[in-house]
PDB file of C-alpha atoms in Angstrom:
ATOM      1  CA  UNK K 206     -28.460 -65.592  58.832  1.00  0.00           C
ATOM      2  CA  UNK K 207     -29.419 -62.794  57.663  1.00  0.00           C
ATOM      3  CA  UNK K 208     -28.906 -61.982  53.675  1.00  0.00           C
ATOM      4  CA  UNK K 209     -27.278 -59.143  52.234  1.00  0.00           C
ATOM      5  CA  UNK K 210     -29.257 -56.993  50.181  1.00  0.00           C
ATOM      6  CA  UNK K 211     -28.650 -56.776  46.473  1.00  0.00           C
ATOM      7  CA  UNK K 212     -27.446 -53.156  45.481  1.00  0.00           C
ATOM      8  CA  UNK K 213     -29.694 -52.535  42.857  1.00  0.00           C
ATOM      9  CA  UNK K 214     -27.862 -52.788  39.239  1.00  0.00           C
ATOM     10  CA  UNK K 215     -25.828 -49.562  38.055  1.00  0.00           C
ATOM     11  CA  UNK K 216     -27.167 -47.181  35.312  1.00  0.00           C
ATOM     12  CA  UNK K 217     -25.076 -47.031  32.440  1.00  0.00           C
ATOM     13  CA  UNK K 218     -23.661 -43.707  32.172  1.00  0.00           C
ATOM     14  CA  UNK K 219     -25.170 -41.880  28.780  1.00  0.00           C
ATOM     15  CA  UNK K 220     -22.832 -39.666  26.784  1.00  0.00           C
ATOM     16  CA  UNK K 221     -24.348 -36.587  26.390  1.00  0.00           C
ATOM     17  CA  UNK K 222     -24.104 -35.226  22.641  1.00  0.00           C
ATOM     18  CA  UNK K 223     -21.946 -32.517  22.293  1.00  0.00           C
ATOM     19  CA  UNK K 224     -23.509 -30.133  20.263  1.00  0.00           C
ATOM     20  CA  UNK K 225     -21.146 -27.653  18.458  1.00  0.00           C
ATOM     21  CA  UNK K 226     -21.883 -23.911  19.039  1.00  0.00           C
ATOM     22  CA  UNK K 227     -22.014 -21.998  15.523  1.00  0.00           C
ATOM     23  CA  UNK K 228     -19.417 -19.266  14.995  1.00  0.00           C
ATOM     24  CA  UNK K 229     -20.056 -15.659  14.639  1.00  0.00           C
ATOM     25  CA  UNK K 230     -18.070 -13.891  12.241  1.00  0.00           C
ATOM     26  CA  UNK K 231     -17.172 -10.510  10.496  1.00  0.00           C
ATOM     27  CA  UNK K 232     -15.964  -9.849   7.098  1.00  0.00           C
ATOM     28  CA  UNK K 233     -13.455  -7.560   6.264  1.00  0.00           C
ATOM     29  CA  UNK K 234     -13.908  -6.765   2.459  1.00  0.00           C
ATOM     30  CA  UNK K 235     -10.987  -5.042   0.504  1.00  0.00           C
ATOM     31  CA  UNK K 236     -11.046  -2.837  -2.360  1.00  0.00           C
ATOM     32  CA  UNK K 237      -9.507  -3.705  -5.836  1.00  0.00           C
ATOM     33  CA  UNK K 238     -11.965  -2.874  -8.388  1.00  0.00           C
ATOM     34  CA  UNK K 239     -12.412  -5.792 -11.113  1.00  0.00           C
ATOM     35  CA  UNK K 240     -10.198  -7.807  -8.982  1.00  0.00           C
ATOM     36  CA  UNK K 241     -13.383  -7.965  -6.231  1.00  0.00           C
ATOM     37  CA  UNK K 242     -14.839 -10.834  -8.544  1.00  0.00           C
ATOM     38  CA  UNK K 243     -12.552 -12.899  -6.799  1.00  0.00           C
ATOM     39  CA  UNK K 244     -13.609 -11.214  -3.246  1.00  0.00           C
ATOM     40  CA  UNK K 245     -17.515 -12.237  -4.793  1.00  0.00           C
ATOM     41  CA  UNK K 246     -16.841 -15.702  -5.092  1.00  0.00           C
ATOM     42  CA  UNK K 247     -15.229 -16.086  -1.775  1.00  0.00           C
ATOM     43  CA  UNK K 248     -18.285 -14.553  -0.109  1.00  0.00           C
ATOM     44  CA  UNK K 249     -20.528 -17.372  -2.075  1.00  0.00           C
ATOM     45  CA  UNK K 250     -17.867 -20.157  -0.604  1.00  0.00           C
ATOM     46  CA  UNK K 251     -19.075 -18.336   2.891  1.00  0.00           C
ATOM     47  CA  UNK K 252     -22.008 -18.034   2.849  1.00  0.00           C
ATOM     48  CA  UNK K 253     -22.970 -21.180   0.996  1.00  0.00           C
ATOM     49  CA  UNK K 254     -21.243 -22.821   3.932  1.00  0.00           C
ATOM     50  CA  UNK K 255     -23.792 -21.996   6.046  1.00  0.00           C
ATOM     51  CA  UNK K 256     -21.344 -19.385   7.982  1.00  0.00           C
ATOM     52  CA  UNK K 257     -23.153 -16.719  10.482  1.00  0.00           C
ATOM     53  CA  UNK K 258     -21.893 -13.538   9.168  1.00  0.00           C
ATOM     54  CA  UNK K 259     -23.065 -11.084  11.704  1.00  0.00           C
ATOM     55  CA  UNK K 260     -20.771  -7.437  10.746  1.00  0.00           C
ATOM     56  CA  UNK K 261     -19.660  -6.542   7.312  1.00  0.00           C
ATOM     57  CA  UNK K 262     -17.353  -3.770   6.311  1.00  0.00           C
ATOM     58  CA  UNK K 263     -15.614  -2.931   3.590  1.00  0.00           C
ATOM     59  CA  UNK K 264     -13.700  -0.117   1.379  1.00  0.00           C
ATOM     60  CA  UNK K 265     -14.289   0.921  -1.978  1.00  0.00           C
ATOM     61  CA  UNK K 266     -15.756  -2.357  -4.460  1.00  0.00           C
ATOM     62  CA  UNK K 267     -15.954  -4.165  -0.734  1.00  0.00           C
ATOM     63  CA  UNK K 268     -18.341  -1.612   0.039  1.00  0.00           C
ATOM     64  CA  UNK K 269     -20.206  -3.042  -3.371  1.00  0.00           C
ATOM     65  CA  UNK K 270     -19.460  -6.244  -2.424  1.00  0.00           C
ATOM     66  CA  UNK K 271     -20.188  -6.179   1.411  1.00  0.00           C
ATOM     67  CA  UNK K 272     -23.667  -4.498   0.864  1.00  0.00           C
ATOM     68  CA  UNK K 273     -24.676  -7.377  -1.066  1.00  0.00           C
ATOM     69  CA  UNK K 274     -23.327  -9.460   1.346  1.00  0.00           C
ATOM     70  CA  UNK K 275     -24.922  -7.730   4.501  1.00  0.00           C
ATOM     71  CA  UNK K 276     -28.024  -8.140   3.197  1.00  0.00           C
ATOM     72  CA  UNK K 277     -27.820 -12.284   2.004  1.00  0.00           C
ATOM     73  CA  UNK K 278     -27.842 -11.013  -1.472  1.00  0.00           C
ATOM     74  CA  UNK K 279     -25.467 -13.067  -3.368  1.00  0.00           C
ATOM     75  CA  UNK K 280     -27.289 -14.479  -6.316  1.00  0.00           C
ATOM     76  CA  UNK K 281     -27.713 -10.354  -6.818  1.00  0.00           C
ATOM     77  CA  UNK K 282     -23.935 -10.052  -6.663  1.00  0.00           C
ATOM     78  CA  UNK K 283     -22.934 -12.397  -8.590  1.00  0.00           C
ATOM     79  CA  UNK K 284     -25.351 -11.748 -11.375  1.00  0.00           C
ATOM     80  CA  UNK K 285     -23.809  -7.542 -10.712  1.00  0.00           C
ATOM     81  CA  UNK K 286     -19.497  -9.363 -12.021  1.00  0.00           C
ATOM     82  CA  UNK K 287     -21.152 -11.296 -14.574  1.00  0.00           C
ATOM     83  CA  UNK K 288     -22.831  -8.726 -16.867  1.00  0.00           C
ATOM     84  CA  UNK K 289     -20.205  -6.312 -16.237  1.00  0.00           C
ATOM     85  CA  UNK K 290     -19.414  -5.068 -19.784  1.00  0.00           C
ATOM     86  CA  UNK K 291     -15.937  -3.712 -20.463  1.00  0.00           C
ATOM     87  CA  UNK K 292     -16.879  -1.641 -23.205  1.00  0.00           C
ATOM     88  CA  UNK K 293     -19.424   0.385 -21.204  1.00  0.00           C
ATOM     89  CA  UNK K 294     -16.586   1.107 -19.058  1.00  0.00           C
ATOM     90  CA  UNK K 295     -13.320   2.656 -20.300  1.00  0.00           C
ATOM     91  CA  UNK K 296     -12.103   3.180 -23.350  1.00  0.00           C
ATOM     92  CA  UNK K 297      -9.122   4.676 -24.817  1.00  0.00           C
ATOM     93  CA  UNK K 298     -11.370   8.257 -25.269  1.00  0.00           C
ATOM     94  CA  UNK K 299     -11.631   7.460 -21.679  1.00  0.00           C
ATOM     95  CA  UNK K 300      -8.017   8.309 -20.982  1.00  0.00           C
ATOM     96  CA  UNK K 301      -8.102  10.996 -23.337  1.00  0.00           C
ATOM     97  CA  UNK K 302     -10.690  12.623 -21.129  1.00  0.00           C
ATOM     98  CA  UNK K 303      -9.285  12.554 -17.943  1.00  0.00           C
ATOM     99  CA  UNK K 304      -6.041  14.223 -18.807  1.00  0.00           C
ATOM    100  CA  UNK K 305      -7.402  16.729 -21.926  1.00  0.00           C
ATOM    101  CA  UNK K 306     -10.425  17.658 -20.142  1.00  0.00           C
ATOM    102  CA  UNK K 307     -11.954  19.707 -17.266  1.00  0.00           C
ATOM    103  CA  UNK K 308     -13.186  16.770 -15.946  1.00  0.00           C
ATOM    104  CA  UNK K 309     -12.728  15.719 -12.309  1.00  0.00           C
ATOM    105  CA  UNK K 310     -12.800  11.990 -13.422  1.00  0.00           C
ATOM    106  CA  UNK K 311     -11.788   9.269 -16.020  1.00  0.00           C
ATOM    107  CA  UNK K 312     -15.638   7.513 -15.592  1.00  0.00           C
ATOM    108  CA  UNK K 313     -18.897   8.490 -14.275  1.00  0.00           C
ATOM    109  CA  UNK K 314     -20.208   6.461 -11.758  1.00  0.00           C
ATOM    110  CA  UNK K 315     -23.463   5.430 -13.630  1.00  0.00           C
ATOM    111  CA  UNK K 316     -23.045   2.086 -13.381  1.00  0.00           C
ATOM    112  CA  UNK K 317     -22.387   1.831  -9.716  1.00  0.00           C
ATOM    113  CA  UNK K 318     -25.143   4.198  -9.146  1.00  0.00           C
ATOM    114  CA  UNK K 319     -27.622   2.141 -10.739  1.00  0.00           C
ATOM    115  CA  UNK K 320     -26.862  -1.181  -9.029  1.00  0.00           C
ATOM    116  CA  UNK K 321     -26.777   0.571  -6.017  1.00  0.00           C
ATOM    117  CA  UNK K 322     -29.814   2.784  -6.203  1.00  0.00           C
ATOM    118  CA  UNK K 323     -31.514  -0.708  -7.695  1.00  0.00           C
ATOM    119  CA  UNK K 324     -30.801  -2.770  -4.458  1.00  0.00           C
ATOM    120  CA  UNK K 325     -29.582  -0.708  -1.646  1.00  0.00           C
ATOM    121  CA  UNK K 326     -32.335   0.270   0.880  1.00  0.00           C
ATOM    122  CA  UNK K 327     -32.338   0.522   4.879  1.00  0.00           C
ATOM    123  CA  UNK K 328     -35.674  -2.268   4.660  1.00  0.00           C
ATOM    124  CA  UNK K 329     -33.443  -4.496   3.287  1.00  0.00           C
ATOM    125  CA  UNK K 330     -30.639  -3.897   5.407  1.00  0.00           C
ATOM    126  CA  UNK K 331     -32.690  -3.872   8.968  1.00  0.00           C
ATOM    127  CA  UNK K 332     -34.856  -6.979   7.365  1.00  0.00           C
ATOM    128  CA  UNK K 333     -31.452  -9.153   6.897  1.00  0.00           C
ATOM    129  CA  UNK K 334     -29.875  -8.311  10.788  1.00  0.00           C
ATOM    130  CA  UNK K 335     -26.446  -7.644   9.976  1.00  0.00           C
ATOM    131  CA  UNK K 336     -24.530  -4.748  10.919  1.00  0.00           C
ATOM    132  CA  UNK K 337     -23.312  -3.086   7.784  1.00  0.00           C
ATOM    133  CA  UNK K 338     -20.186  -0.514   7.532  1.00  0.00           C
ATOM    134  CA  UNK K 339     -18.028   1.275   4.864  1.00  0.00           C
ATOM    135  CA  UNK K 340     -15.036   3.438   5.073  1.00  0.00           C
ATOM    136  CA  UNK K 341     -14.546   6.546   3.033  1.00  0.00           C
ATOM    137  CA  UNK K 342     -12.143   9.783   3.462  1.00  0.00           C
ATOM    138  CA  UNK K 343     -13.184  13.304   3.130  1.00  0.00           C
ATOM    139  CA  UNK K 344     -11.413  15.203   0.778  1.00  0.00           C
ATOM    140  CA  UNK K 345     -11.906  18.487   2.647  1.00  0.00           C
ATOM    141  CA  UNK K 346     -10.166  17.358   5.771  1.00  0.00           C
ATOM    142  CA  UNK K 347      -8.759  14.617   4.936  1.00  0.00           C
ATOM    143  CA  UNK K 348     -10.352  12.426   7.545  1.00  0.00           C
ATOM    144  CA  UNK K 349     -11.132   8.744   7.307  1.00  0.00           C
ATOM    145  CA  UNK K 350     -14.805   8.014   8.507  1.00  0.00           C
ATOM    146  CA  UNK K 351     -16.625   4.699   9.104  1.00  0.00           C
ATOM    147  CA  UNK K 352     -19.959   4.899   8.382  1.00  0.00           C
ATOM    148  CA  UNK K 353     -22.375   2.459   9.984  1.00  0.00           C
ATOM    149  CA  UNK K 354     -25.541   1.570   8.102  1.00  0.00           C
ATOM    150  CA  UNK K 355     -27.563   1.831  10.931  1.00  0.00           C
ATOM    151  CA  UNK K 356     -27.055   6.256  11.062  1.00  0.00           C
ATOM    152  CA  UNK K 357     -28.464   6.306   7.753  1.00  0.00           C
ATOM    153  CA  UNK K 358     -32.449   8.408   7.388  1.00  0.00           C
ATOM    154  CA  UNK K 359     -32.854   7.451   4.040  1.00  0.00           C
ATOM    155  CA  UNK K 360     -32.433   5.286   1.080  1.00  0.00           C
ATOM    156  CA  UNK K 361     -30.554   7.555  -0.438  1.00  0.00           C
ATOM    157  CA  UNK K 362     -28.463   8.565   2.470  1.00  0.00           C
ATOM    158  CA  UNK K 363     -26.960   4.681   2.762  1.00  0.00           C
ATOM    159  CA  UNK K 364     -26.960   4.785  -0.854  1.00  0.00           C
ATOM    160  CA  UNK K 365     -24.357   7.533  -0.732  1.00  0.00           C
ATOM    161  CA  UNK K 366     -22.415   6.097   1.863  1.00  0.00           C
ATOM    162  CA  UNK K 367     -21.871   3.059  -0.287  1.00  0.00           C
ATOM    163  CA  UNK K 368     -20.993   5.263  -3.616  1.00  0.00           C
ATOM    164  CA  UNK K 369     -18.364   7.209  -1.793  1.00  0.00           C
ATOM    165  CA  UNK K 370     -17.135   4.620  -0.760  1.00  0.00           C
ATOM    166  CA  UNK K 371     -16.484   3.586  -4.363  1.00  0.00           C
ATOM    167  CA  UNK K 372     -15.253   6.510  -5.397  1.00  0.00           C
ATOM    168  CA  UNK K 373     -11.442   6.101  -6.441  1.00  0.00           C
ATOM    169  CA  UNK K 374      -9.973   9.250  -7.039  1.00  0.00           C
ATOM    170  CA  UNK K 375      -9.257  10.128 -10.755  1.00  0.00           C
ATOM    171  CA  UNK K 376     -11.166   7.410 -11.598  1.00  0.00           C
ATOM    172  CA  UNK K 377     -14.818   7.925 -10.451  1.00  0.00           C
ATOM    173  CA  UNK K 378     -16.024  11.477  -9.318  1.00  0.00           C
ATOM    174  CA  UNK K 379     -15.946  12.370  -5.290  1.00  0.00           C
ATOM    175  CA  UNK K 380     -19.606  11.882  -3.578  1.00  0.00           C
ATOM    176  CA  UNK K 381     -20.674  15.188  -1.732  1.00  0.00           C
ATOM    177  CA  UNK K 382     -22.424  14.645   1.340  1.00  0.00           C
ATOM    178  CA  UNK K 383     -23.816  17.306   3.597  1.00  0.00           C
ATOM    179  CA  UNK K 384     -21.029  19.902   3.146  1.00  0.00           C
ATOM    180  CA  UNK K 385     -17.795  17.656   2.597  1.00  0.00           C
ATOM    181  CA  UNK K 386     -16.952  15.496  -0.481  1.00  0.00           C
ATOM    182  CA  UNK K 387     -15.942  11.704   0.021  1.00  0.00           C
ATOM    183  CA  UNK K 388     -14.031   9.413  -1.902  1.00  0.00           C
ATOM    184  CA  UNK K 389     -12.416   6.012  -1.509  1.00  0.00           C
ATOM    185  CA  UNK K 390     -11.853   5.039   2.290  1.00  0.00           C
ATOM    186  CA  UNK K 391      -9.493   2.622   0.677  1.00  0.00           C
ATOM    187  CA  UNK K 392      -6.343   4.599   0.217  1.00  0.00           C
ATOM    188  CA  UNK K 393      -6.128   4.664   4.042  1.00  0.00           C
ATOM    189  CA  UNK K 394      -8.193   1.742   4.909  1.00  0.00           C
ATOM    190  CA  UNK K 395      -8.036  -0.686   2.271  1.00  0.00           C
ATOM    191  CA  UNK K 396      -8.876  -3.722   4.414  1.00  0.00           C
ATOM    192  CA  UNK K 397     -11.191  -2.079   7.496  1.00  0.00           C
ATOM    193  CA  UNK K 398     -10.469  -4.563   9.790  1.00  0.00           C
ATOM    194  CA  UNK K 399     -10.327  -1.777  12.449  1.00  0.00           C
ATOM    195  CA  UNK K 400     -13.731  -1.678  12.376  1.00  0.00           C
ATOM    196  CA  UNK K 401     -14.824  -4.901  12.960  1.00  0.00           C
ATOM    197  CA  UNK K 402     -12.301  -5.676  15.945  1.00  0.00           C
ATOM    198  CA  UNK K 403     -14.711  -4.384  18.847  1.00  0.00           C
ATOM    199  CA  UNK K 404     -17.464  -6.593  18.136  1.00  0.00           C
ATOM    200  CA  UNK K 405     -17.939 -10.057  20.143  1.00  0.00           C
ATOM    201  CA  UNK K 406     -17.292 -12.173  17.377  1.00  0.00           C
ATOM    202  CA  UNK K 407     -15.064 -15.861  16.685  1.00  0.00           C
ATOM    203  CA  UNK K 408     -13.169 -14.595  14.042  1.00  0.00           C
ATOM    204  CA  UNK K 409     -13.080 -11.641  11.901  1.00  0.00           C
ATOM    205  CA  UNK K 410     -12.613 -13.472   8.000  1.00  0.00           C
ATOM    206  CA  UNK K 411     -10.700 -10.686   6.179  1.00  0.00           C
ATOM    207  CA  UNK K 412     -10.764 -11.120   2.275  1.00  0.00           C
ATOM    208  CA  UNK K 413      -7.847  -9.233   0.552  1.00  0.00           C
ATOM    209  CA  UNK K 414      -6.938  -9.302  -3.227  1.00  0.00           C
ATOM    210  CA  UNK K 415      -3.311  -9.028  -3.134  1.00  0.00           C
ATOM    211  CA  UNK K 416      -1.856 -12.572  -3.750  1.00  0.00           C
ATOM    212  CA  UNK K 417       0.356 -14.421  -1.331  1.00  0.00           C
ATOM    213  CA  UNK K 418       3.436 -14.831  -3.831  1.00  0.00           C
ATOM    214  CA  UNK K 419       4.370 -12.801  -7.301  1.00  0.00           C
ATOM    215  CA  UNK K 420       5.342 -14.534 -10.947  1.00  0.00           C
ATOM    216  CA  UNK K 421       8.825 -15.374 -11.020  1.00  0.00           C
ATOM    217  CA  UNK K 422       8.727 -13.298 -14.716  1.00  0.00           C
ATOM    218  CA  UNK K 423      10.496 -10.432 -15.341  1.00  0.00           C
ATOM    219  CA  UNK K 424       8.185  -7.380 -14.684  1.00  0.00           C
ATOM    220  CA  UNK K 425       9.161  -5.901 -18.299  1.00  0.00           C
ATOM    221  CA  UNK K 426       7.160  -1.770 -18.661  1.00  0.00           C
ATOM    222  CA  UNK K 427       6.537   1.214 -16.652  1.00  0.00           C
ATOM    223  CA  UNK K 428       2.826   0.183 -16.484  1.00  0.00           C
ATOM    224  CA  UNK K 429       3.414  -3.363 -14.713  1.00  0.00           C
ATOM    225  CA  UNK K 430       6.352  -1.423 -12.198  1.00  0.00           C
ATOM    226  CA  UNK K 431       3.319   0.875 -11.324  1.00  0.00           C
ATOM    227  CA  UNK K 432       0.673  -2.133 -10.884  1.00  0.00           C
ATOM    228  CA  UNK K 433       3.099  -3.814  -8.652  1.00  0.00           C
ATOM    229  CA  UNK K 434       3.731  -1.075  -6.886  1.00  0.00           C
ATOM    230  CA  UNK K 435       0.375  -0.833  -6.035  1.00  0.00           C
ATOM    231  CA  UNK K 436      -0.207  -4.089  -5.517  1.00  0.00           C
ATOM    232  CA  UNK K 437       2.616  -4.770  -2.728  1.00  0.00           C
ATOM    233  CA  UNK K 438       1.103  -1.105  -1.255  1.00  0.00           C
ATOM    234  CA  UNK K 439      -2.925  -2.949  -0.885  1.00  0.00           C
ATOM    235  CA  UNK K 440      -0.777  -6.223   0.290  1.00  0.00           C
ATOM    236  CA  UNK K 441       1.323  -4.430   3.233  1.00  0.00           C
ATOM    237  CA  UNK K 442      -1.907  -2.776   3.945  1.00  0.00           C
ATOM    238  CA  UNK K 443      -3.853  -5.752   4.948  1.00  0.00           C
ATOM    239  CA  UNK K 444      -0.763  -7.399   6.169  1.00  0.00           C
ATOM    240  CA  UNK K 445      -0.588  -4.570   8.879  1.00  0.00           C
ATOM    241  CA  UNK K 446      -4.741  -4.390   9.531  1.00  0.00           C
ATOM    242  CA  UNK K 447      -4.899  -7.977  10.212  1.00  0.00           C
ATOM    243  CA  UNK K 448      -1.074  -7.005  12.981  1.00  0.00           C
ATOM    244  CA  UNK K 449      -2.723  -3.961  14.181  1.00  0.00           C
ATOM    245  CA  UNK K 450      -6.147  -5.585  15.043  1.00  0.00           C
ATOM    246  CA  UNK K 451      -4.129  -8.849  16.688  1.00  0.00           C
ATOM    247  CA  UNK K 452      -2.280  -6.392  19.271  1.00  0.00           C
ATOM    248  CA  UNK K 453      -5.489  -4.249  19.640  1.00  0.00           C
ATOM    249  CA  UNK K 454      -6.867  -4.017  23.810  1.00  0.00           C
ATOM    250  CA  UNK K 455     -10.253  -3.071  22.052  1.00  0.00           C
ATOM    251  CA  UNK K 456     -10.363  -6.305  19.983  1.00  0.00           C
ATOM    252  CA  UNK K 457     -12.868  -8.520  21.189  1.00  0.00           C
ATOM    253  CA  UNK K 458     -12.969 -11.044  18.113  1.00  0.00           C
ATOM    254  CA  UNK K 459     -11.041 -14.664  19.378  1.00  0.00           C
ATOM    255  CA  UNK K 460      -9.170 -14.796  15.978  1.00  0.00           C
ATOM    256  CA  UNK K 461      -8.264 -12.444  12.881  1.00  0.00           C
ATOM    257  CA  UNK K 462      -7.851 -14.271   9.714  1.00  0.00           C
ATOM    258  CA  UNK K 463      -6.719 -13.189   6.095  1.00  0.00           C
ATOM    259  CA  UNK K 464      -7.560 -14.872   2.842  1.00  0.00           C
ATOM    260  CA  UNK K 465      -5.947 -14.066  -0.391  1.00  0.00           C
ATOM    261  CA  UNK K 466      -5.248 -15.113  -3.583  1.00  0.00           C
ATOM    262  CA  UNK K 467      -2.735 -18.428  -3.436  1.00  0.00           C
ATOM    263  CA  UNK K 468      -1.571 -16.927  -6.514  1.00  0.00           C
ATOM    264  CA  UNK K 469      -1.963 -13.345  -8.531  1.00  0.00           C
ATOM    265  CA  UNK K 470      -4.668 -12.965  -9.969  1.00  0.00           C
ATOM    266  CA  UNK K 471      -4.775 -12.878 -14.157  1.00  0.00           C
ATOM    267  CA  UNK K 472      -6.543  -9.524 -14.407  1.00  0.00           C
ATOM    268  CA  UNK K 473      -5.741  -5.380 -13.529  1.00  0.00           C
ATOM    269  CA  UNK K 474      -7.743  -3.809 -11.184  1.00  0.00           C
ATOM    270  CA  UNK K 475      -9.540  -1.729 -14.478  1.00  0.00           C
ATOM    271  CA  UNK K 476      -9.574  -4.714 -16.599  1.00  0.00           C
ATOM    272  CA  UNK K 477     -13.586  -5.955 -16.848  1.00  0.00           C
ATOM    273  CA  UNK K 478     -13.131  -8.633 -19.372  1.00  0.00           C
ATOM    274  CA  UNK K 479     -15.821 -10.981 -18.714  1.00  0.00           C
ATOM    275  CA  UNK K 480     -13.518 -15.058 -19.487  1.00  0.00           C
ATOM    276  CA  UNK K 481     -11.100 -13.449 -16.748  1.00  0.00           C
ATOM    277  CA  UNK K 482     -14.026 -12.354 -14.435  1.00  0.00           C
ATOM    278  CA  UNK K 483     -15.262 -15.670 -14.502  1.00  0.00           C
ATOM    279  CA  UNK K 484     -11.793 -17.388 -13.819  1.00  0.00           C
ATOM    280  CA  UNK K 485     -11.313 -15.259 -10.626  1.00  0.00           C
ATOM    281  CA  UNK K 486     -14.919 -15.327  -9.203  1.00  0.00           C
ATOM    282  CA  UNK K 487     -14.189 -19.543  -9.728  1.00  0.00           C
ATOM    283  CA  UNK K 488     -10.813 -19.185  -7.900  1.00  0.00           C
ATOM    284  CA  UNK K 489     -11.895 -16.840  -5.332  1.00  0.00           C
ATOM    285  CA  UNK K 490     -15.372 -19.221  -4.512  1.00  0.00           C
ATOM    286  CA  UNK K 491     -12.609 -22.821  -4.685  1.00  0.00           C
ATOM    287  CA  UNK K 492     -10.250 -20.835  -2.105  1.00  0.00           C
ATOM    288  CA  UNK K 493     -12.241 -20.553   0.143  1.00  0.00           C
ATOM    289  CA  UNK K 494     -13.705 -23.842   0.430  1.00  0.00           C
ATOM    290  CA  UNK K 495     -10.431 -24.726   1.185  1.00  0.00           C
ATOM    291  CA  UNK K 496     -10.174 -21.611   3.448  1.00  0.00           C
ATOM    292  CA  UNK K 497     -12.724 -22.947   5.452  1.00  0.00           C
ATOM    293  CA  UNK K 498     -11.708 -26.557   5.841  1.00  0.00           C
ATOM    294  CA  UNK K 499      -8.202 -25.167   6.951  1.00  0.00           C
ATOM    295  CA  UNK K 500      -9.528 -23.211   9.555  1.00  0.00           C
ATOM    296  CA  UNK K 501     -12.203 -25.576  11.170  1.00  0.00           C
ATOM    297  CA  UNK K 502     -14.998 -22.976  10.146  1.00  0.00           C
ATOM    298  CA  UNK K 503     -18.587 -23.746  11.132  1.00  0.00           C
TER     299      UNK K 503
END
């Protein structure tokens, strides 16, 4: 008799390890002036997260902001909210200024040209590999312009990219470049999300000031109808970036998401007053922690 052949024993199968692919993400930065600290924190919460930020843009202090942010600079922004000095700023000869004067604006734009001539540089910019972009109108045409990083010669070019960016109308003077003068690309794109939603990414993170909900109190003076006003105008502007760039054929990012304040925020948009800085940077870095752990970000 002839015996069977034992079938030699069977391999165990071995799980292989599923390694999770990192994200690649843009950040759509909105302007707001003081109320950015809370836009600086959040970007600490990103990128202290470990999150691969490839594309930044951003409009008016998220041109500020996003700079920074391009370039891994964070400690650098940070540091910029937390000496800001609210004396240096405006006062009430300020005011007096802008409407008694010939003036074309209630501040200069020292400060902002000092930070920015003290960090911004195309070395930096090229050495950190992200793609950096701000948004800014021309007052002679009218015409809303992204500029890219990457077209600027010089230093100073980029840095007056960034400063025209910044330049709110009334409040800091227009930026001439070549033959046209720029100011704010925020008063048409507040939240640039349309700028960001070609590029091959897993979500574009947009960052927004404007709180989700408003105070129950009663709004009481002229001055807190106009902030409001303004407010809810910023708020339906991100509201419709974030729609616009969701029914978008040229988007090519998987998801568009929006943070914003859970709750508004307890400072004006002109009001540097360094306690209430240092709240909102706090509430804007704790947010999105929690941003992140809501939406699975890696």
């Amino acid at each position: 008799m002839k015996r069977k052949k034992k079938s030699p024993p069977r391999k165990k199968a071995v799980k292989k390890s599923t390694i999770r692919r990192r994200g690649v993400y843009a950040l759509a930065l909105s302007g707001g002036a003081a109320l950015g600290a809370y836009q600086a924190g959040a970007i600490h919460a990103l990128y202290e997260a470990g999150l691969k930020i490839r594309y930044v843009a951003g409009s008016s202090i998220g041109a500020l902001n996003g700079y920074l942010a391009a370039t891994g600079e964070i400690e650098a922004m940070l540091s910029f909210w937390q000496k800001i000095d609210q004396k240096k700023l405006i006062t009430i000869n300020s005011f007096t200024k802008l409407f008694f004067s010939g003036t074309p604006s209630l501040l200069t734009d020292d400060l902002q040209r000092k930070m920015v001539e003290q960090h911004v540089s195309l070395e930096k910019l090229k050495a950190a590999g992200r793609e950096y972009i701000c948004s800014t109108i021309s007052i002679n045409t009218g015409k809303l312009y992204f500029f890219n990083g990457a077209e600027a010669r010089t230093d100073k070019e980029l840095q007056e990219f960034i400063l025209a960016s910044a330049a709110v109308p009334g409040v800091f003077p227009p930026v001439r470049i070549g033959d046209e003068l720029f100011m704010d690309g925020g008063l048409v794109r507040n939240t640039p999300v349309e700028a960001l939603e070609h590029k091959k990414t897993d979500a574009i993170l947009a960052i927004s000031m404007e709180p989700e909900t408003y105070p129950a109190e009663q709004i009481q003076n002229t001055a807190q109808i106009a902030l409001r006003t303004l407010s809810i105008f910023f708020r339906s502007q991100a509201n419709d970036a974030v729609q616009r760039a969701m029914l978008s054929r040229k988007r090519r990012s998987k998801k568009v998401l929006l943070l914003r304040p859970h709750y508004s925020l307890e400072l004006q948009q002109y009001e540097f007053d360094q306690k209430k800085i240092s709240a909102i940077l706090e509430q804007g870095y704790k947010e999105a922690k929690a941003f992140i752990h809501k939406h699975r970000l890696h």
